[in-house]
mmCIF file with all atom_site columns, C-alpha atoms in Angstrom:
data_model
loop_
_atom_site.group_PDB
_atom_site.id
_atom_site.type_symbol
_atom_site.label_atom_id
_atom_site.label_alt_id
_atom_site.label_comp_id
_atom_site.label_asym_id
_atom_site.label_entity_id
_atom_site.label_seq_id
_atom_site.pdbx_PDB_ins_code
_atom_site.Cartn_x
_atom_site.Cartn_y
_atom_site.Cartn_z
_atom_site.occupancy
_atom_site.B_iso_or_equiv
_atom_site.pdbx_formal_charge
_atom_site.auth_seq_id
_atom_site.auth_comp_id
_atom_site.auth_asym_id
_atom_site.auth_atom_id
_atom_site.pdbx_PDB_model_num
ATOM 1   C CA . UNK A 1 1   ? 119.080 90.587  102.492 1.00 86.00 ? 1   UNK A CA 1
ATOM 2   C CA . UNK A 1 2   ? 116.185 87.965  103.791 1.00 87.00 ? 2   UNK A CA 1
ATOM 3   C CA . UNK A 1 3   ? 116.522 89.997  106.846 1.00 89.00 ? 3   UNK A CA 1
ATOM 4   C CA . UNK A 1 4   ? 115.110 93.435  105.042 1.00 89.00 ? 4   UNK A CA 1
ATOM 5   C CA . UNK A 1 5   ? 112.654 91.428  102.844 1.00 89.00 ? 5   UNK A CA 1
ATOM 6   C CA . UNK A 1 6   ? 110.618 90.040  106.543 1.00 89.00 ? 6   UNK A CA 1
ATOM 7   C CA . UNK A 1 7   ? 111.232 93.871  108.043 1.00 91.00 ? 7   UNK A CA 1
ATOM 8   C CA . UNK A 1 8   ? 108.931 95.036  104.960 1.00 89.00 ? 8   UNK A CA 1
ATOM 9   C CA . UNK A 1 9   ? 107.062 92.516  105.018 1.00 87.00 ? 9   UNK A CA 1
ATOM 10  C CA . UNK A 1 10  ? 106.140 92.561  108.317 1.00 90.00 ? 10  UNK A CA 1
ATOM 11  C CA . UNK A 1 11  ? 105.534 96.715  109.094 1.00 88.00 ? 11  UNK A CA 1
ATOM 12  C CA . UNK A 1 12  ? 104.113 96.796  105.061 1.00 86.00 ? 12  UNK A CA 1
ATOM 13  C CA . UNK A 1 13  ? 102.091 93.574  106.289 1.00 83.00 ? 13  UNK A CA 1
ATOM 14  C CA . UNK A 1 14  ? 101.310 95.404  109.810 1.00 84.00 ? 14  UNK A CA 1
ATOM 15  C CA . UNK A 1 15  ? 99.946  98.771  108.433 1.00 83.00 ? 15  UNK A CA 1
ATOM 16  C CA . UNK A 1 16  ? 98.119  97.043  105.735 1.00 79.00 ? 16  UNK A CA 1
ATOM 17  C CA . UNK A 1 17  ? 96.427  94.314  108.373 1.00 80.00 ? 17  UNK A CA 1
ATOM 18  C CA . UNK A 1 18  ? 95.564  97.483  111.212 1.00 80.00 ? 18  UNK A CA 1
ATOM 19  C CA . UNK A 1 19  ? 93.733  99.431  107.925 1.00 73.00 ? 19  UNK A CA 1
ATOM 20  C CA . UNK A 1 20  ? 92.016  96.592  106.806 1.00 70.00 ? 20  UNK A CA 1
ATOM 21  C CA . UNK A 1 21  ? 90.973  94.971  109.881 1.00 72.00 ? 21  UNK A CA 1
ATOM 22  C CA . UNK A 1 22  ? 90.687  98.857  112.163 1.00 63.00 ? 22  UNK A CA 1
ATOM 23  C CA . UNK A 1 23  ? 86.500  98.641  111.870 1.00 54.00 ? 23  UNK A CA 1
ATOM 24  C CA . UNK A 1 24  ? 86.192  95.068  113.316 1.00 55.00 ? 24  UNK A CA 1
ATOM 25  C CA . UNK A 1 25  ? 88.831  95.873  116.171 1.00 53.00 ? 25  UNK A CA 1
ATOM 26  C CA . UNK A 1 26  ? 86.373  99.592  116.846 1.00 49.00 ? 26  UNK A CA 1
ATOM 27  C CA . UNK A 1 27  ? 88.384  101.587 115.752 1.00 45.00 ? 27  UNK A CA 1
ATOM 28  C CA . UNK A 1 28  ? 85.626  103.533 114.989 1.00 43.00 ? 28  UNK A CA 1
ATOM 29  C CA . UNK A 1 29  ? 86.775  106.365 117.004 1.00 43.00 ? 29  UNK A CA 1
ATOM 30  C CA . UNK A 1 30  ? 90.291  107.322 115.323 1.00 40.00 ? 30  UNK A CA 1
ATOM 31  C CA . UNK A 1 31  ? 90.524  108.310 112.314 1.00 41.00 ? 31  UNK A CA 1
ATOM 32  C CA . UNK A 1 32  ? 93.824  108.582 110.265 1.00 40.00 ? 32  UNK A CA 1
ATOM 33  C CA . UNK A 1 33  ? 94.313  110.309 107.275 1.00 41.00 ? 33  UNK A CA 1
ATOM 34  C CA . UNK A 1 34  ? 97.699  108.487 106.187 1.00 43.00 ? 34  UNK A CA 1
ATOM 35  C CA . UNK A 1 35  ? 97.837  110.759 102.499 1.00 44.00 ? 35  UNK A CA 1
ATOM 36  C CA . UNK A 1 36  ? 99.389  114.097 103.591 1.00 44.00 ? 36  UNK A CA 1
ATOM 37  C CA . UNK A 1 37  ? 98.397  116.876 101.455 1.00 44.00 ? 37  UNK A CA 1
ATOM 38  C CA . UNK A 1 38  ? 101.480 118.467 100.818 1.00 43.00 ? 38  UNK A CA 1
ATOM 39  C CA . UNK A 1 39  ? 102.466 120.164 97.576  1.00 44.00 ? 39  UNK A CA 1
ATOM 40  C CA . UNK A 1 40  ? 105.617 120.277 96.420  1.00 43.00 ? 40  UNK A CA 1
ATOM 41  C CA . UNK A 1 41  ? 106.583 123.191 94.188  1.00 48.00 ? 41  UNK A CA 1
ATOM 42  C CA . UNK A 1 42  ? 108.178 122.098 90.635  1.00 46.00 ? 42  UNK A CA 1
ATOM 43  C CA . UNK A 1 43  ? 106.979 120.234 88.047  1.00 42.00 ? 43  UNK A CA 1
ATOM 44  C CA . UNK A 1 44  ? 106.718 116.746 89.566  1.00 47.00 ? 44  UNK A CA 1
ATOM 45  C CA . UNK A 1 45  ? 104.625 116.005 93.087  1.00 54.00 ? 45  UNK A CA 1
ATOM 46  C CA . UNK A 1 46  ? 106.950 114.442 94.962  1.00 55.00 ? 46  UNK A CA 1
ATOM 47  C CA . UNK A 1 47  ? 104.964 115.031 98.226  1.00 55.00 ? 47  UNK A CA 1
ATOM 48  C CA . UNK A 1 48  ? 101.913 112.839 96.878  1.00 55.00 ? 48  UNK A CA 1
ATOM 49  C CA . UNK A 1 49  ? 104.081 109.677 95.182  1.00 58.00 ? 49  UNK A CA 1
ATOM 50  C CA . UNK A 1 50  ? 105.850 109.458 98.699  1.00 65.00 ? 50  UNK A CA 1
ATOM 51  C CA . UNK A 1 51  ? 102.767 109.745 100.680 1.00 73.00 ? 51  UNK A CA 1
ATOM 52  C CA . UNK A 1 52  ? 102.880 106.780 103.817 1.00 78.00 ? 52  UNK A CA 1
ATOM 53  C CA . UNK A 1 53  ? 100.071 105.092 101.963 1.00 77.00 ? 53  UNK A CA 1
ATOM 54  C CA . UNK A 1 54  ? 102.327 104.542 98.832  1.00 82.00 ? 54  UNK A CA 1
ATOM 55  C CA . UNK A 1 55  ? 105.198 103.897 101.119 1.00 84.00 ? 55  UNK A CA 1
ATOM 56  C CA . UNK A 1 56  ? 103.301 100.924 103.074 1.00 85.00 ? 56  UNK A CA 1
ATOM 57  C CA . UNK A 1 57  ? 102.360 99.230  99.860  1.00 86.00 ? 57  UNK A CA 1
ATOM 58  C CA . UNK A 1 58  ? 105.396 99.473  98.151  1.00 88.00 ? 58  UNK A CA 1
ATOM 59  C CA . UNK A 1 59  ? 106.975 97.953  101.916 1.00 89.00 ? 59  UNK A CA 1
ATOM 60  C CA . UNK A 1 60  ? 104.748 95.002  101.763 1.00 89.00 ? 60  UNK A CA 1
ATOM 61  C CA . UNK A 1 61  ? 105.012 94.164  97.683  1.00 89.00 ? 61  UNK A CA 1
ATOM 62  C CA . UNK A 1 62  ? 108.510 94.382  98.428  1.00 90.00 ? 62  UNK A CA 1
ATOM 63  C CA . UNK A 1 63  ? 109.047 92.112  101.363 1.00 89.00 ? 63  UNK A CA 1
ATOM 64  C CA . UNK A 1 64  ? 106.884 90.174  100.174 1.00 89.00 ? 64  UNK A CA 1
ATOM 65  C CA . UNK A 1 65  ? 108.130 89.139  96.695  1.00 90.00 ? 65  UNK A CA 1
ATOM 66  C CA . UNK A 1 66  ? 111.141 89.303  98.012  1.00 90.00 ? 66  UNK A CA 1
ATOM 67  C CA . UNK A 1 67  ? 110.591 86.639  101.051 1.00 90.00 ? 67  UNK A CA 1
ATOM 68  C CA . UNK A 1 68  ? 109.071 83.767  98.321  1.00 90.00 ? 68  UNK A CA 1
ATOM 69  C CA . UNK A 1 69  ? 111.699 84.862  95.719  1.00 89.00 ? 69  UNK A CA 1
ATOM 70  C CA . UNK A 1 70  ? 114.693 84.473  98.185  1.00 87.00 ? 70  UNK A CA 1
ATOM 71  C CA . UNK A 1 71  ? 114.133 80.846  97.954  1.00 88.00 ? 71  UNK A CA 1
ATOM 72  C CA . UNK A 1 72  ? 113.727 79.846  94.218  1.00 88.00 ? 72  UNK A CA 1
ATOM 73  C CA . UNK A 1 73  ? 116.235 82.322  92.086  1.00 88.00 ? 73  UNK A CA 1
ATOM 74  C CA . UNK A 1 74  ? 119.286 84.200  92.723  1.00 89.00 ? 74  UNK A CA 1
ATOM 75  C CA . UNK A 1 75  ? 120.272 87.801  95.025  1.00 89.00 ? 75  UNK A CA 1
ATOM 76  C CA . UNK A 1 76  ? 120.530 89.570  92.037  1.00 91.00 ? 76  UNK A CA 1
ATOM 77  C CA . UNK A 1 77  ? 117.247 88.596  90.565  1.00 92.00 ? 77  UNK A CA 1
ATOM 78  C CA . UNK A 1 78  ? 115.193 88.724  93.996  1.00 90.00 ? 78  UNK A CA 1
ATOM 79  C CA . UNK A 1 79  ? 116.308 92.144  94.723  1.00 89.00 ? 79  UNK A CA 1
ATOM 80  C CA . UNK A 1 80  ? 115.320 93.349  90.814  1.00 92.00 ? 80  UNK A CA 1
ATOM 81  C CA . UNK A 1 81  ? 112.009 91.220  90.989  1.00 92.00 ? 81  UNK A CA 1
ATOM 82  C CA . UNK A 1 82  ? 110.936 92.464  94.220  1.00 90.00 ? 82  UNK A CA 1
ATOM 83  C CA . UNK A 1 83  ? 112.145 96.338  93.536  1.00 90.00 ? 83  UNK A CA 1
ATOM 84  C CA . UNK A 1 84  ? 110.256 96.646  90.673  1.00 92.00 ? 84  UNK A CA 1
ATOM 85  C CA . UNK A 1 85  ? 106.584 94.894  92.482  1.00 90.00 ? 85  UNK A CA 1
ATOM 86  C CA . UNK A 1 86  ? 107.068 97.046  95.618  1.00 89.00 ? 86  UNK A CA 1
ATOM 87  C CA . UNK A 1 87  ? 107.191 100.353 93.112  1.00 89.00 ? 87  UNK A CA 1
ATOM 88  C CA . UNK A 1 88  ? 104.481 99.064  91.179  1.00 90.00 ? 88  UNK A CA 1
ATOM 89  C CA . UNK A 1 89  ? 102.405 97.909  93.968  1.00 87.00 ? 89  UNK A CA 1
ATOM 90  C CA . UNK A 1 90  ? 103.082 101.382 95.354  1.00 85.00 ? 90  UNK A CA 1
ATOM 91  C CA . UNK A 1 91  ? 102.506 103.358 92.262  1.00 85.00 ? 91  UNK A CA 1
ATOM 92  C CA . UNK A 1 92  ? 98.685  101.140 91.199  1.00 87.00 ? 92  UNK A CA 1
ATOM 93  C CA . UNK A 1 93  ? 97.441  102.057 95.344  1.00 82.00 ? 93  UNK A CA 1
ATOM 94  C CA . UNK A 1 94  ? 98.747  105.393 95.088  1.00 79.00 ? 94  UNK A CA 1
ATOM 95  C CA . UNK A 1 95  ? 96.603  106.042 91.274  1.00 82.00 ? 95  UNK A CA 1
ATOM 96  C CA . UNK A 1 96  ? 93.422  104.370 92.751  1.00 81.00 ? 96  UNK A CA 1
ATOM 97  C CA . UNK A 1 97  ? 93.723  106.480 96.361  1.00 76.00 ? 97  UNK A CA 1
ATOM 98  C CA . UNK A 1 98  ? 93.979  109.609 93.955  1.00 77.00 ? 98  UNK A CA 1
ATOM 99  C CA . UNK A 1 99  ? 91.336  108.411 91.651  1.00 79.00 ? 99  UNK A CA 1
ATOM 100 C CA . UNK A 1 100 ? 89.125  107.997 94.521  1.00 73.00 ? 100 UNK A CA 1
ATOM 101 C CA . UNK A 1 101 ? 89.708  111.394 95.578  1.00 70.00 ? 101 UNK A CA 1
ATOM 102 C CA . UNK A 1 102 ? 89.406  112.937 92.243  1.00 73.00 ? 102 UNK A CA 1
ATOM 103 C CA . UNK A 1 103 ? 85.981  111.394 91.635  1.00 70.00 ? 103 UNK A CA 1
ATOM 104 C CA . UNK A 1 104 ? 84.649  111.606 95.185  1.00 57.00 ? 104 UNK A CA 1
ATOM 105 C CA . UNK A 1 105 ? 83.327  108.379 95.883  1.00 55.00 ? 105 UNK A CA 1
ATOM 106 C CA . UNK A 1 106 ? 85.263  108.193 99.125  1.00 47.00 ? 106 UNK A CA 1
ATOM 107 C CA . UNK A 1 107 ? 84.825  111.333 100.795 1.00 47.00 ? 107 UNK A CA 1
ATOM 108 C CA . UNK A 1 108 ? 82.978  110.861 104.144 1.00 53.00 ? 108 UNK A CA 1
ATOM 109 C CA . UNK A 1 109 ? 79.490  112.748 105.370 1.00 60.00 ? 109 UNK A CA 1
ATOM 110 C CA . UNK A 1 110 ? 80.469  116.249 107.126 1.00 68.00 ? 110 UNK A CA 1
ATOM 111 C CA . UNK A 1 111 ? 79.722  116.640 110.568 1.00 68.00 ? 111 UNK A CA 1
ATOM 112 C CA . UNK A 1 112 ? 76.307  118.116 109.867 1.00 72.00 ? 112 UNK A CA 1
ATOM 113 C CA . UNK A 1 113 ? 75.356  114.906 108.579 1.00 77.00 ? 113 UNK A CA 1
ATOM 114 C CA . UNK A 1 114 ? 75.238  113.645 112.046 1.00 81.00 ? 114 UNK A CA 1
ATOM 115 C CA . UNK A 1 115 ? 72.486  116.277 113.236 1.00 82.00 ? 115 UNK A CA 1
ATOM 116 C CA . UNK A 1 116 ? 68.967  114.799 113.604 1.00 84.00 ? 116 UNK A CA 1
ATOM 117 C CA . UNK A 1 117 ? 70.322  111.660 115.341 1.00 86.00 ? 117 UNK A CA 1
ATOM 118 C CA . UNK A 1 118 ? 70.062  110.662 118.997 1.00 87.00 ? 118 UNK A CA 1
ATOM 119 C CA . UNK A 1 119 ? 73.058  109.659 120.959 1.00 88.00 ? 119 UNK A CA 1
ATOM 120 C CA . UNK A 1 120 ? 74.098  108.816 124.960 1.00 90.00 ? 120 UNK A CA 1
ATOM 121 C CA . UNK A 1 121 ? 75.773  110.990 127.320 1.00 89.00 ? 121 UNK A CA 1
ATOM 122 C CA . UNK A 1 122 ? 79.005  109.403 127.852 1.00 89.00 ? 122 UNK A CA 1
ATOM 123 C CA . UNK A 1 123 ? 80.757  112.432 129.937 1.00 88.00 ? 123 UNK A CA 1
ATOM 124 C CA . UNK A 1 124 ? 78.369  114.763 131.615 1.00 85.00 ? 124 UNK A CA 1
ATOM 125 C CA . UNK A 1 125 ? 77.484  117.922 130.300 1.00 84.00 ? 125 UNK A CA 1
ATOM 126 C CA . UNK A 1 126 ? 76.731  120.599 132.973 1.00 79.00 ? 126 UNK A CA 1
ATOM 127 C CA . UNK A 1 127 ? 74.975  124.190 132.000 1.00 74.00 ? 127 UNK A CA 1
ATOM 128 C CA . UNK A 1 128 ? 77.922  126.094 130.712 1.00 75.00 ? 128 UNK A CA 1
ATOM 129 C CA . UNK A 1 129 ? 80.428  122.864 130.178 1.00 79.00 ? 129 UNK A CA 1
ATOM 130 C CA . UNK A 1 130 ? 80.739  120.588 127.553 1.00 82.00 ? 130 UNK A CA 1
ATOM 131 C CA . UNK A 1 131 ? 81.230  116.628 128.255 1.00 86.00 ? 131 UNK A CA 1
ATOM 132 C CA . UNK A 1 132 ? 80.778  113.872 125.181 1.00 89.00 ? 132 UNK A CA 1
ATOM 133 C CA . UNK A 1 133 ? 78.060  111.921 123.526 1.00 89.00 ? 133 UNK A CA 1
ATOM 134 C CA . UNK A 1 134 ? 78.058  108.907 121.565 1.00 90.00 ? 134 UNK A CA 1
ATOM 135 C CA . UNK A 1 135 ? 76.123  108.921 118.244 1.00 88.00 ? 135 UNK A CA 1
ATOM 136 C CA . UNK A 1 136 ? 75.713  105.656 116.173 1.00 83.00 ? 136 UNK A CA 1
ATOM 137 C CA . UNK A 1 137 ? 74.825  105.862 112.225 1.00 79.00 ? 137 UNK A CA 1
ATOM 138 C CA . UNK A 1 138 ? 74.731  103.134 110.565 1.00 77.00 ? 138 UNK A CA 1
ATOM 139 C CA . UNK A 1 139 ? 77.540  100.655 111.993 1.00 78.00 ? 139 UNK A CA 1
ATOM 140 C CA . UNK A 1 140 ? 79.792  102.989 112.854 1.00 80.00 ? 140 UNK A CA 1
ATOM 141 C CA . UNK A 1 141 ? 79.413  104.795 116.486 1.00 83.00 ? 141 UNK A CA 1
ATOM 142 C CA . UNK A 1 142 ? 80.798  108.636 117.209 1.00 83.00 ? 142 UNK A CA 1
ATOM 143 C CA . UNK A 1 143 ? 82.039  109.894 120.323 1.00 85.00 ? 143 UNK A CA 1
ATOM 144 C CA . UNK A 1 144 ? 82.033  113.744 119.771 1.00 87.00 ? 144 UNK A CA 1
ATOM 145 C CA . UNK A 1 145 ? 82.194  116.315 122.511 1.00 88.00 ? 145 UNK A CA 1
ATOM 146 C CA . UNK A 1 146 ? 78.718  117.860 123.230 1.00 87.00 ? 146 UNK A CA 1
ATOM 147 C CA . UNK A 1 147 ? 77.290  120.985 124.893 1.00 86.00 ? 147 UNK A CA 1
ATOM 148 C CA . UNK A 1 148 ? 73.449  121.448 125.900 1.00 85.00 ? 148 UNK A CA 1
ATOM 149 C CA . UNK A 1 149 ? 71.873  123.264 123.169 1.00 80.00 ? 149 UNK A CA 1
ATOM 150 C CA . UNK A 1 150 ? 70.958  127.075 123.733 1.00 76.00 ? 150 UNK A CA 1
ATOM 151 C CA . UNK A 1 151 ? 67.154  126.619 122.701 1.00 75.00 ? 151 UNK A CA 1
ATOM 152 C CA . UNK A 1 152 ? 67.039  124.049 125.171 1.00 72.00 ? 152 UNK A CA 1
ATOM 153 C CA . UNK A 1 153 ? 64.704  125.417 128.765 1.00 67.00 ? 153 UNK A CA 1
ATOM 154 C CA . UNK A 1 154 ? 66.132  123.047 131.395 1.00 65.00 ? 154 UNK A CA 1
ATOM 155 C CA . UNK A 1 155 ? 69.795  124.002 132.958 1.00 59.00 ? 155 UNK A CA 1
ATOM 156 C CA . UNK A 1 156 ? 70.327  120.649 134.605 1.00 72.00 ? 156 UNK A CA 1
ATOM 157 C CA . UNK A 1 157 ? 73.119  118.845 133.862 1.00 81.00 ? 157 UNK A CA 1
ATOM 158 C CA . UNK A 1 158 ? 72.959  115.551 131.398 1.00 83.00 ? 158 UNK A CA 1
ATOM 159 C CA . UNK A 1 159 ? 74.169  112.936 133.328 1.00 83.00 ? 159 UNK A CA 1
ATOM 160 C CA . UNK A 1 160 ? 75.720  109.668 131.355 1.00 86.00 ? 160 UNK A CA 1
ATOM 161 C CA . UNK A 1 161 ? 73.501  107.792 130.138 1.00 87.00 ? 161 UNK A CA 1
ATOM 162 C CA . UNK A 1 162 ? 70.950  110.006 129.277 1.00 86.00 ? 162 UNK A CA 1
ATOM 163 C CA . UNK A 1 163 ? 69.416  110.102 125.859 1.00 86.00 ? 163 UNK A CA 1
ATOM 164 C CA . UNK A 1 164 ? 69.886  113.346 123.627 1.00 87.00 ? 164 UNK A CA 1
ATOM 165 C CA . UNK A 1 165 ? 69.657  114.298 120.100 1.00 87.00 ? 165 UNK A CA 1
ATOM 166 C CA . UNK A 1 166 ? 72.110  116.323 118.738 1.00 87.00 ? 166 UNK A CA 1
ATOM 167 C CA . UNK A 1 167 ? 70.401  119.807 117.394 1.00 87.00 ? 167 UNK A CA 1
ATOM 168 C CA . UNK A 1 168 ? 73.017  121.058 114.857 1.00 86.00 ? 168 UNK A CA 1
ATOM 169 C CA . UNK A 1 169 ? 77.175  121.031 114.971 1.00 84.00 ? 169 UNK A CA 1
ATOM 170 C CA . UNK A 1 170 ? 79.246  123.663 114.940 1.00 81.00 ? 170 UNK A CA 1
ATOM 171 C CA . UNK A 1 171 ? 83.324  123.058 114.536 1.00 80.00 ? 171 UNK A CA 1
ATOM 172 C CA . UNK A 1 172 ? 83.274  119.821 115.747 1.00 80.00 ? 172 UNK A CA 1
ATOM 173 C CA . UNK A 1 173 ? 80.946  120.412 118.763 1.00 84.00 ? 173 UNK A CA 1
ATOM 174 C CA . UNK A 1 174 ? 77.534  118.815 119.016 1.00 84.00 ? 174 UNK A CA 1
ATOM 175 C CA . UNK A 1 175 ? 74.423  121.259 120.530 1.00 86.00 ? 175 UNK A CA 1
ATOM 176 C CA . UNK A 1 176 ? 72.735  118.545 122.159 1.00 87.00 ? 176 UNK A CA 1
ATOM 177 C CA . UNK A 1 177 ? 69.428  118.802 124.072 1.00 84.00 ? 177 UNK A CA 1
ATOM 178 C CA . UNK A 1 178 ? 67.679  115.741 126.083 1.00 84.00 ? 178 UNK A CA 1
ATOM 179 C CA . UNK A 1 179 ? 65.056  113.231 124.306 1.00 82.00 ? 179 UNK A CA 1
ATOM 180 C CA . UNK A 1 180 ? 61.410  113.723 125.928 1.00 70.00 ? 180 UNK A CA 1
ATOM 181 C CA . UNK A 1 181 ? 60.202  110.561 126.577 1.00 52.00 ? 181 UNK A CA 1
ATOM 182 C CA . UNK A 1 182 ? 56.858  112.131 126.410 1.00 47.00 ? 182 UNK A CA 1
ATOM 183 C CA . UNK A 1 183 ? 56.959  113.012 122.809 1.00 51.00 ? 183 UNK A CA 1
ATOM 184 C CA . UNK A 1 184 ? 58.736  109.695 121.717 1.00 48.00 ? 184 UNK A CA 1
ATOM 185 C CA . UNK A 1 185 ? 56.077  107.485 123.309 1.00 47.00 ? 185 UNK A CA 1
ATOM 186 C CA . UNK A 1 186 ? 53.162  109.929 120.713 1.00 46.00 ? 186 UNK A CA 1
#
C-alpha cells in the first residue's frame, strides 16, 4: 500500500508543483484550464466534484498523509486517515476554485484588453498573411498571431523584430500596424 501512497504523492505532488511554479518556468504562453465545464444532468454535479483539479488535490492529500502515516499507526488506520484528507483536501480546493468563479475575482482580461499595447514581430507578417507578435503586460508576455491592420498605408511586410502596436483583436487575431519612430520620439 506504501507503493500507491508515493504514486499520489508524487503525480498529486507533480501537478500541484508544475501549477504553482508554471509562471517562474514561462509558462506564460500555455494556458490550461484543468476545471472542465461539463454538466451532468440529475440532481447532483458529478462532472464538477470530479473535475482534474479536485482529482490532483485529493491525489496529493492522499499520498501524502498516507506516506507519514504508513510509519507511525496501523494499515487499517493509514488507509481511513489518509481517505478521508485526500476527499477533504479535494472537496475545500474544489469549493474555493468554484467560489472564485462564482464571485469573479479570478477571471482573466479578454483579449481586447491587450489592444493599445506595443509588441515585437516574432514571425513575419507579409501583406495578406498573418505571422505572430509578442505583447508583454505587466509580467506576463503574449505570443498571439498577428495580421497588418487594414487602416494601415504601407504593404511591406513586418519583419521580426520590428515594433508594432496592436490596433484592436478580433477572435484571437491581433490587427497590428508598425510603431513610427517619428511620432514616439514627439
Amino acid at each position: 500500500m506504501f507503493s500507491v501512497y508515493i504514486f499520489s504523492l508524487l503525480v498529486g505532488g507533480g501537478f500541484l508543483a508544475l501549477s504553482v511554479f508554471g509562471d517562474f518556468l514561462d509558462g506564460t504562453d500555455i494556458d490550461l484550464d484543468l476545471d472542465g465545464e461539463l454538466d451532468a444532468e440529475g440532481g447532483a454535479d458529478v462532472a464538477r466534484l470530479l473535475s482534474l483539479r479536485t482529482v490532483v488535490y485529493a491525489m496529493f492529500g492522499f499520498g501524502a498523509t498516507g506516506a507519514i502515516l504508513h510509519w507511525f499507526t496501523s494499515p487499517a488506520v493509514t488507509g481511513v486517515v489518509a481517505g478521508v484528507t485526500g476527499l477533504a483536501s479535494g472537496a475545500l480546493i474544489g469549493a474555493a476554485f468554484r467560489y472564485i468563479r462564482r464571485s469573479g475575482s479570478g477571471t482573466a482580461l479578454g483579449e481586447r484588453s491587450l489592444a493599445g499595447l506595443t509588441g515585437e514581430v516574432t514571425l513575419e507578417i507579409g501583406p495578406d498573411g498573418a505571422g505572430t507578435v509578442q505583447v508583454s503586460r505587466g509580467e506576463r508576455r503574449y505570443s498571439v498571431r498577428a495580421r497588418v491592420d487594414s487602416t494601415c498605408p504601407e504593404d511591406l511586410p513586418l519583419r521580426a523584430g520590428q515594433s508594432v502596436v496592436v490596433v484592436r483583436m478580433t477572435d484571437g487575431i491581433a490587427d497590428v500596424a508598425p510603431v513610427d519612430m517619428k511620432l514616439l520620439e514627439e
